[in-house]
Amino acid sequence: NESKGKLPRYPGLERWRLIEKMGDGAFSNVYKAVDLEGSAGEVAIKVVRKFEMNSSQGDDHLHPDFKKPKAAERANILKEVQIMRQLDHPSIVKLIDFSESKQYYYIILELAPGGELFHQIVRLTYFSENLSRHVITQVAEALEYLHEEKGVVHRDIKPENLLFSPIPFIPTKNPKPRSDEEEDKVDEGEFTAGVGSGGIGKIKIADFGLSKIVWDTQTMTPCGTVGYTAPEIVKDERYSKSVDMWAMGCVLYTLLCGFPPFYDESIQVLTEKVAKGQYTFLSPWWDDISKPAQDLVSHLLTVDPEKRYTIKEFLAHPWIKNTAEPTYAAF
Ligand code: ADP
Ligand code: MG
């Protein structure tokens, strides 16, 4: 690995040997690392810089060691960690440890070695209905746990934050099996036989950086002192889970056809399209996708959050339960 020599050393991370970079963002780098001391094995380490490069705080001239972290940034990271600490679900990346140095926060996470769902969609162009169901059902089960048991909304569900574990083997030659026989083979894992142990992979939800707790799970009321909460806040909380459902609709749409439901080069036009819920099942790409699949997507991409499917309704849908008759869209 030629990038090996370029990996930085972080103070306070001596216990871990960084192996490779798995992802990077504006303020975070995620590395694959191995435990040199204990038995944690391979992990992912999300390193978050405490300071922005172009800090306008007036301490620009100071060595980073003497700068103070912004209170808001610290609160955000602590919130991400605090929420993750409470979670224990097979389809959610587990928090292993959290520590910090003067310049960085370190979030030690369960490793999802298969990378982003995003990359698999790019690689395959689009997923068969069975493969899409396999993926989205796992996301939905994790969301059911978050919404119903933990009162947590993720608020950043997208293919970049949905990771595979282990590395999936999905056939590239025939991205969308057309015959029933081929569909069955995918179901039975025949396509995966003898090629690693990945199968078509388990999905793990990552990135709780924008997540939020909205309901007190005991009383099923909004957190805080309800009696003094303004109606618009109560309403907001009431609808906040539905943002994850909308996002899941976008992910499912993208899985099935290979492009997102809303797109425009102009942010302004795109925003307008989303606000109005202007999307179509574009021909010819959607022609062979079943009516039940389209029905499910349309119940998620519903502008009125009160009419949009909840997680319970999603999981009860015939396409998810696979009891639907295979009917197809008309040309
Ligand atoms: P950000 O808040 O910068 O988006 P993320 O938590 O989404 O940070 O991590 C950025 C990227 O790093 C992800 O999109 C993914 O590619 C990779 N990544 C994050 N967590 C893991 C993990 N546990 N295992 C493997 N890769 C990960
Ligand atoms: Mg992310």
XYZ file of C-alpha atoms and ligand atoms in Angstrom:
359
model
C 0.000 0.000 0.000
C 1.777 3.125 -1.225
C -0.342 5.496 0.856
C 0.951 3.785 4.002
C 3.900 6.086 4.504
C 1.709 9.153 4.221
C -0.541 8.262 7.129
C -0.245 10.837 9.904
C 0.573 10.003 13.506
C -1.864 11.283 16.068
C -0.961 11.931 19.701
C -2.963 9.693 22.004
C -3.591 7.051 19.345
C -0.454 5.030 20.093
C -2.547 1.998 20.911
C -3.654 1.775 17.284
C -1.755 1.305 14.034
C -3.408 3.148 11.197
C -3.661 0.966 8.098
C -5.435 3.065 5.493
C -7.761 6.012 5.044
C -11.357 4.939 4.515
C -13.095 8.251 4.154
C -12.600 11.935 4.555
C -14.685 15.026 4.968
C -14.142 18.687 5.662
C -13.367 18.158 9.341
C -13.026 14.430 9.751
C -10.799 11.640 8.485
C -11.737 8.022 8.964
C -9.002 5.389 9.134
C -8.919 1.652 9.280
C -6.724 0.723 12.236
C -5.613 -2.297 14.189
C -5.325 -2.691 17.956
C -1.684 -3.134 18.988
C -2.400 -3.732 22.683
C -5.742 -5.346 23.294
C -8.116 -7.613 21.505
C -10.241 -5.059 19.701
C -8.792 -6.187 16.373
C -9.568 -4.004 13.386
C -11.554 -0.824 13.952
C -12.446 2.417 12.214
C -11.172 5.632 13.794
C -12.979 8.870 13.008
C -10.533 11.685 13.669
C -12.199 15.069 13.993
C -10.081 18.208 14.002
C -10.959 20.559 16.812
C -10.196 23.686 14.832
C -11.166 24.935 11.445
C -8.239 25.634 9.142
C -9.283 29.244 8.561
C -10.276 30.010 12.091
C -11.698 33.485 12.472
C -11.495 33.335 16.227
C -8.580 35.694 16.500
C -6.170 33.025 17.722
C -4.862 32.330 14.188
C -1.368 33.344 15.131
C -1.224 30.797 17.947
C 0.157 27.306 17.753
C -2.801 24.850 17.558
C -1.966 23.615 21.045
C -2.918 26.984 22.428
C -6.189 27.417 20.584
C -9.467 26.775 22.339
C -11.986 24.407 20.717
C -15.232 26.068 19.809
C -17.879 25.189 22.375
C -20.417 24.359 19.662
C -18.069 21.911 17.903
C -17.308 20.158 21.132
C -20.997 19.886 21.978
C -21.680 18.351 18.560
C -19.043 15.664 18.864
C -20.102 14.874 22.415
C -23.720 14.603 21.253
C -22.751 12.229 18.438
C -20.817 10.088 20.926
C -23.464 10.292 23.641
C -26.159 9.104 21.265
C -23.991 6.303 19.842
C -23.188 5.107 23.371
C -26.852 4.221 23.893
C -27.160 2.187 20.712
C -26.780 -1.536 20.278
C -28.167 -2.920 17.040
C -26.720 -5.290 14.418
C -27.350 -2.765 11.621
C -25.766 0.191 13.409
C -22.010 0.766 13.626
C -20.988 0.299 17.269
C -19.082 2.849 19.291
C -16.010 1.226 20.843
C -14.277 4.149 22.502
C -13.900 7.906 22.530
C -10.898 10.011 23.431
C -9.296 13.319 22.564
C -5.999 15.138 22.325
C -5.417 18.861 22.211
C -6.139 19.080 18.507
C -8.365 16.106 17.763
C -11.319 14.026 18.838
C -11.034 10.302 18.239
C -14.145 8.202 17.786
C -13.243 4.503 17.743
C -15.889 2.571 15.817
C -16.730 -0.937 14.739
C -15.163 -1.355 11.302
C -17.478 -1.771 8.315
C -14.907 -3.059 5.808
C -17.233 -3.153 2.790
C -17.328 0.587 2.260
C -20.197 2.797 1.241
C -23.435 1.653 -0.349
C -22.838 4.646 -2.601
C -19.832 2.935 -4.203
C -21.730 -0.306 -4.760
C -24.521 1.559 -6.557
C -21.939 3.279 -8.742
C -20.252 -0.065 -9.419
C -23.457 -1.924 -10.279
C -25.425 0.944 -11.892
C -28.528 -0.171 -10.011
C -29.777 -3.011 -7.795
C -32.316 -5.737 -8.523
C -35.546 -5.527 -6.525
C -34.462 -8.420 -4.300
C -31.093 -6.850 -3.593
C -32.732 -3.472 -2.956
C -35.154 -5.123 -0.527
C -32.254 -6.879 1.219
C -30.489 -3.549 1.739
C -33.417 -1.296 2.605
C -34.974 -3.788 5.052
C -31.814 -3.696 7.160
C -31.818 0.100 7.110
C -35.504 0.042 8.093
C -34.953 -2.363 10.982
C -32.232 -0.096 12.341
C -34.530 2.911 11.941
C -37.341 1.082 13.731
C -34.954 0.536 16.629
C -33.848 4.176 16.579
C -37.323 5.677 16.200
C -39.422 3.347 18.319
C -37.017 2.205 21.024
C -34.482 4.985 21.355
C -36.328 8.110 20.240
C -33.397 8.959 18.007
C -33.639 10.486 14.540
C -30.575 10.044 12.365
C -31.235 12.988 10.010
C -28.459 12.117 7.547
C -29.541 8.847 5.912
C -27.862 8.627 2.502
C -25.813 6.060 0.554
C -22.517 7.551 1.836
C -23.553 6.838 5.435
C -24.753 3.281 4.798
C -21.814 0.889 4.966
C -21.308 -2.743 4.073
C -19.914 -5.307 6.467
C -18.137 -7.446 5.441
C -16.990 -6.664 1.917
C -19.949 -7.679 -0.237
C -19.669 -9.818 -3.288
C -22.313 -8.698 -5.702
C -22.063 -9.903 -9.299
C -21.260 -7.079 -11.683
C -21.966 -8.860 -14.949
C -25.655 -9.108 -14.324
C -26.606 -6.214 -12.073
C -30.331 -6.753 -12.447
C -31.244 -10.381 -12.950
C -34.280 -10.467 -15.193
C -35.476 -14.047 -14.959
C -37.041 -15.595 -11.868
C -34.342 -18.258 -11.865
C -31.612 -15.649 -11.644
C -33.476 -13.813 -8.876
C -33.660 -17.065 -6.923
C -29.949 -17.607 -7.351
C -29.204 -14.213 -5.794
C -31.595 -15.039 -2.938
C -29.913 -18.332 -2.281
C -26.495 -16.780 -2.391
C -25.469 -18.882 -5.369
C -23.829 -15.894 -7.016
C -21.655 -15.504 -3.940
C -20.507 -19.093 -3.634
C -16.763 -19.489 -3.387
C -16.021 -15.784 -3.586
C -14.931 -14.645 -0.168
C -17.384 -14.883 2.685
C -19.037 -11.565 2.050
C -22.270 -12.726 0.482
C -24.358 -9.751 -0.489
C -23.374 -8.090 2.711
C -24.880 -6.691 5.878
C -25.661 -3.006 6.101
C -24.513 -0.778 8.973
C -25.772 2.751 9.519
C -22.913 5.169 10.287
C -22.460 8.895 10.971
C -24.601 10.090 13.860
C -23.116 13.577 13.501
C -26.506 15.145 12.801
C -28.601 12.811 14.938
C -30.908 13.984 17.665
C -33.014 12.555 20.480
C -36.626 13.573 20.052
C -38.861 11.506 22.277
C -38.656 10.526 25.875
C -38.976 6.761 25.480
C -40.645 6.305 28.876
C -43.475 8.739 28.460
C -43.443 8.950 24.652
C -43.451 12.703 24.953
C -40.950 15.209 23.569
C -37.858 15.595 25.719
C -37.687 18.522 28.067
C -40.455 20.115 30.056
C -43.430 19.464 27.813
C -45.712 21.928 29.536
C -43.515 24.829 28.547
C -42.649 23.714 25.018
C -43.952 25.910 22.179
C -46.359 24.244 19.698
C -44.000 24.657 16.732
C -41.324 22.746 18.647
C -43.728 19.964 19.596
C -44.799 19.812 15.927
C -41.184 19.766 14.774
C -40.385 16.904 17.108
C -43.507 15.091 16.006
C -42.376 15.262 12.390
C -38.660 14.820 12.808
C -38.761 11.039 12.446
C -40.406 11.513 9.084
C -37.226 13.121 7.713
C -35.535 9.712 7.977
C -38.475 8.143 6.120
C -38.167 10.659 3.284
C -34.432 9.993 3.096
C -35.068 6.260 3.015
C -37.456 6.862 0.097
C -34.635 8.648 -1.737
C -32.242 5.766 -1.002
C -34.751 3.133 -2.159
C -35.519 5.081 -5.347
C -31.782 5.376 -6.059
C -31.146 1.672 -5.378
C -33.839 0.596 -7.818
C -32.927 2.805 -10.783
C -29.396 4.080 -10.117
C -30.085 7.820 -9.968
C -31.658 9.991 -7.268
C -35.311 11.117 -7.387
C -34.434 14.796 -7.173
C -31.642 16.355 -9.127
C -30.850 19.664 -10.796
C -27.639 21.527 -11.533
C -29.142 24.596 -9.909
C -29.519 24.342 -6.142
C -32.447 26.732 -6.332
C -34.353 24.582 -8.831
C -33.460 21.421 -6.905
C -34.751 22.923 -3.653
C -37.983 23.877 -5.409
C -38.411 20.363 -6.814
C -37.908 18.801 -3.382
C -40.285 21.276 -1.727
C -43.002 20.361 -4.232
C -42.109 16.678 -4.250
C -41.576 16.814 -8.018
C -40.161 13.491 -9.115
C -41.184 10.907 -11.701
C -40.707 7.214 -12.304
C -38.676 8.005 -15.374
C -39.114 5.814 -18.449
C -37.457 3.594 -19.596
C -35.519 3.039 -16.351
C -38.609 2.468 -14.204
C -40.602 0.506 -16.799
C -39.645 -2.899 -15.435
C -39.743 -2.017 -11.750
C -42.768 -3.530 -10.018
C -45.857 -1.537 -9.066
C -45.536 -2.466 -5.367
C -41.984 -1.073 -5.326
C -43.204 2.153 -6.930
C -46.110 2.294 -4.483
C -43.744 2.015 -1.529
C -41.421 4.724 -2.862
C -44.382 7.056 -3.441
C -45.577 6.607 0.163
C -42.129 7.708 1.370
C -41.672 10.590 -1.071
C -44.897 12.201 0.162
C -44.536 15.914 0.867
C -47.027 15.989 3.743
C -45.135 14.423 6.682
C -48.432 13.442 8.281
C -49.340 11.287 5.277
C -45.820 9.944 4.745
C -45.290 6.332 5.831
C -43.965 5.752 9.333
C -41.403 3.033 9.924
C -44.164 0.637 11.035
C -46.159 1.212 7.834
C -42.990 0.790 5.794
C -42.188 -2.571 7.345
C -45.787 -3.771 6.838
C -45.806 -2.942 3.103
C -46.383 -5.913 0.746
C -43.195 -5.192 -1.225
C -41.118 -5.431 1.950
C -42.948 -8.544 3.098
C -42.590 -9.832 -0.457
C -46.184 -11.062 -0.588
C -46.949 -8.775 -3.506
C -47.947 -10.218 -6.841
C -45.214 -9.333 -9.319
C -47.070 -6.829 -11.455
C -45.170 -4.412 -13.635
C -45.503 -0.828 -14.705
C -47.116 -0.274 -18.074
C -44.942 1.139 -20.830
P -18.715 12.739 8.189
O -19.460 13.316 9.340
O -17.457 13.480 7.840
O -19.608 12.474 6.990
P -18.727 9.856 8.600
O -18.943 9.299 9.963
O -19.870 9.770 7.638
O -18.176 11.337 8.742
O -17.465 9.124 7.950
C -17.001 9.536 6.681
C -16.775 8.333 5.795
O -15.820 7.455 6.406
C -18.012 7.455 5.562
O -18.810 7.941 4.504
C -17.363 6.113 5.252
O -16.892 6.066 3.922
C -16.151 6.095 6.190
N -16.504 5.457 7.465
C -17.106 6.034 8.529
N -17.287 5.167 9.543
C -16.806 3.985 9.115
C -16.710 2.664 9.694
N -17.166 2.409 10.926
N -16.156 1.669 8.949
C -15.717 1.934 7.704
N -15.769 3.131 7.102
C -16.303 4.166 7.792
Mg -21.063 11.037 6.566
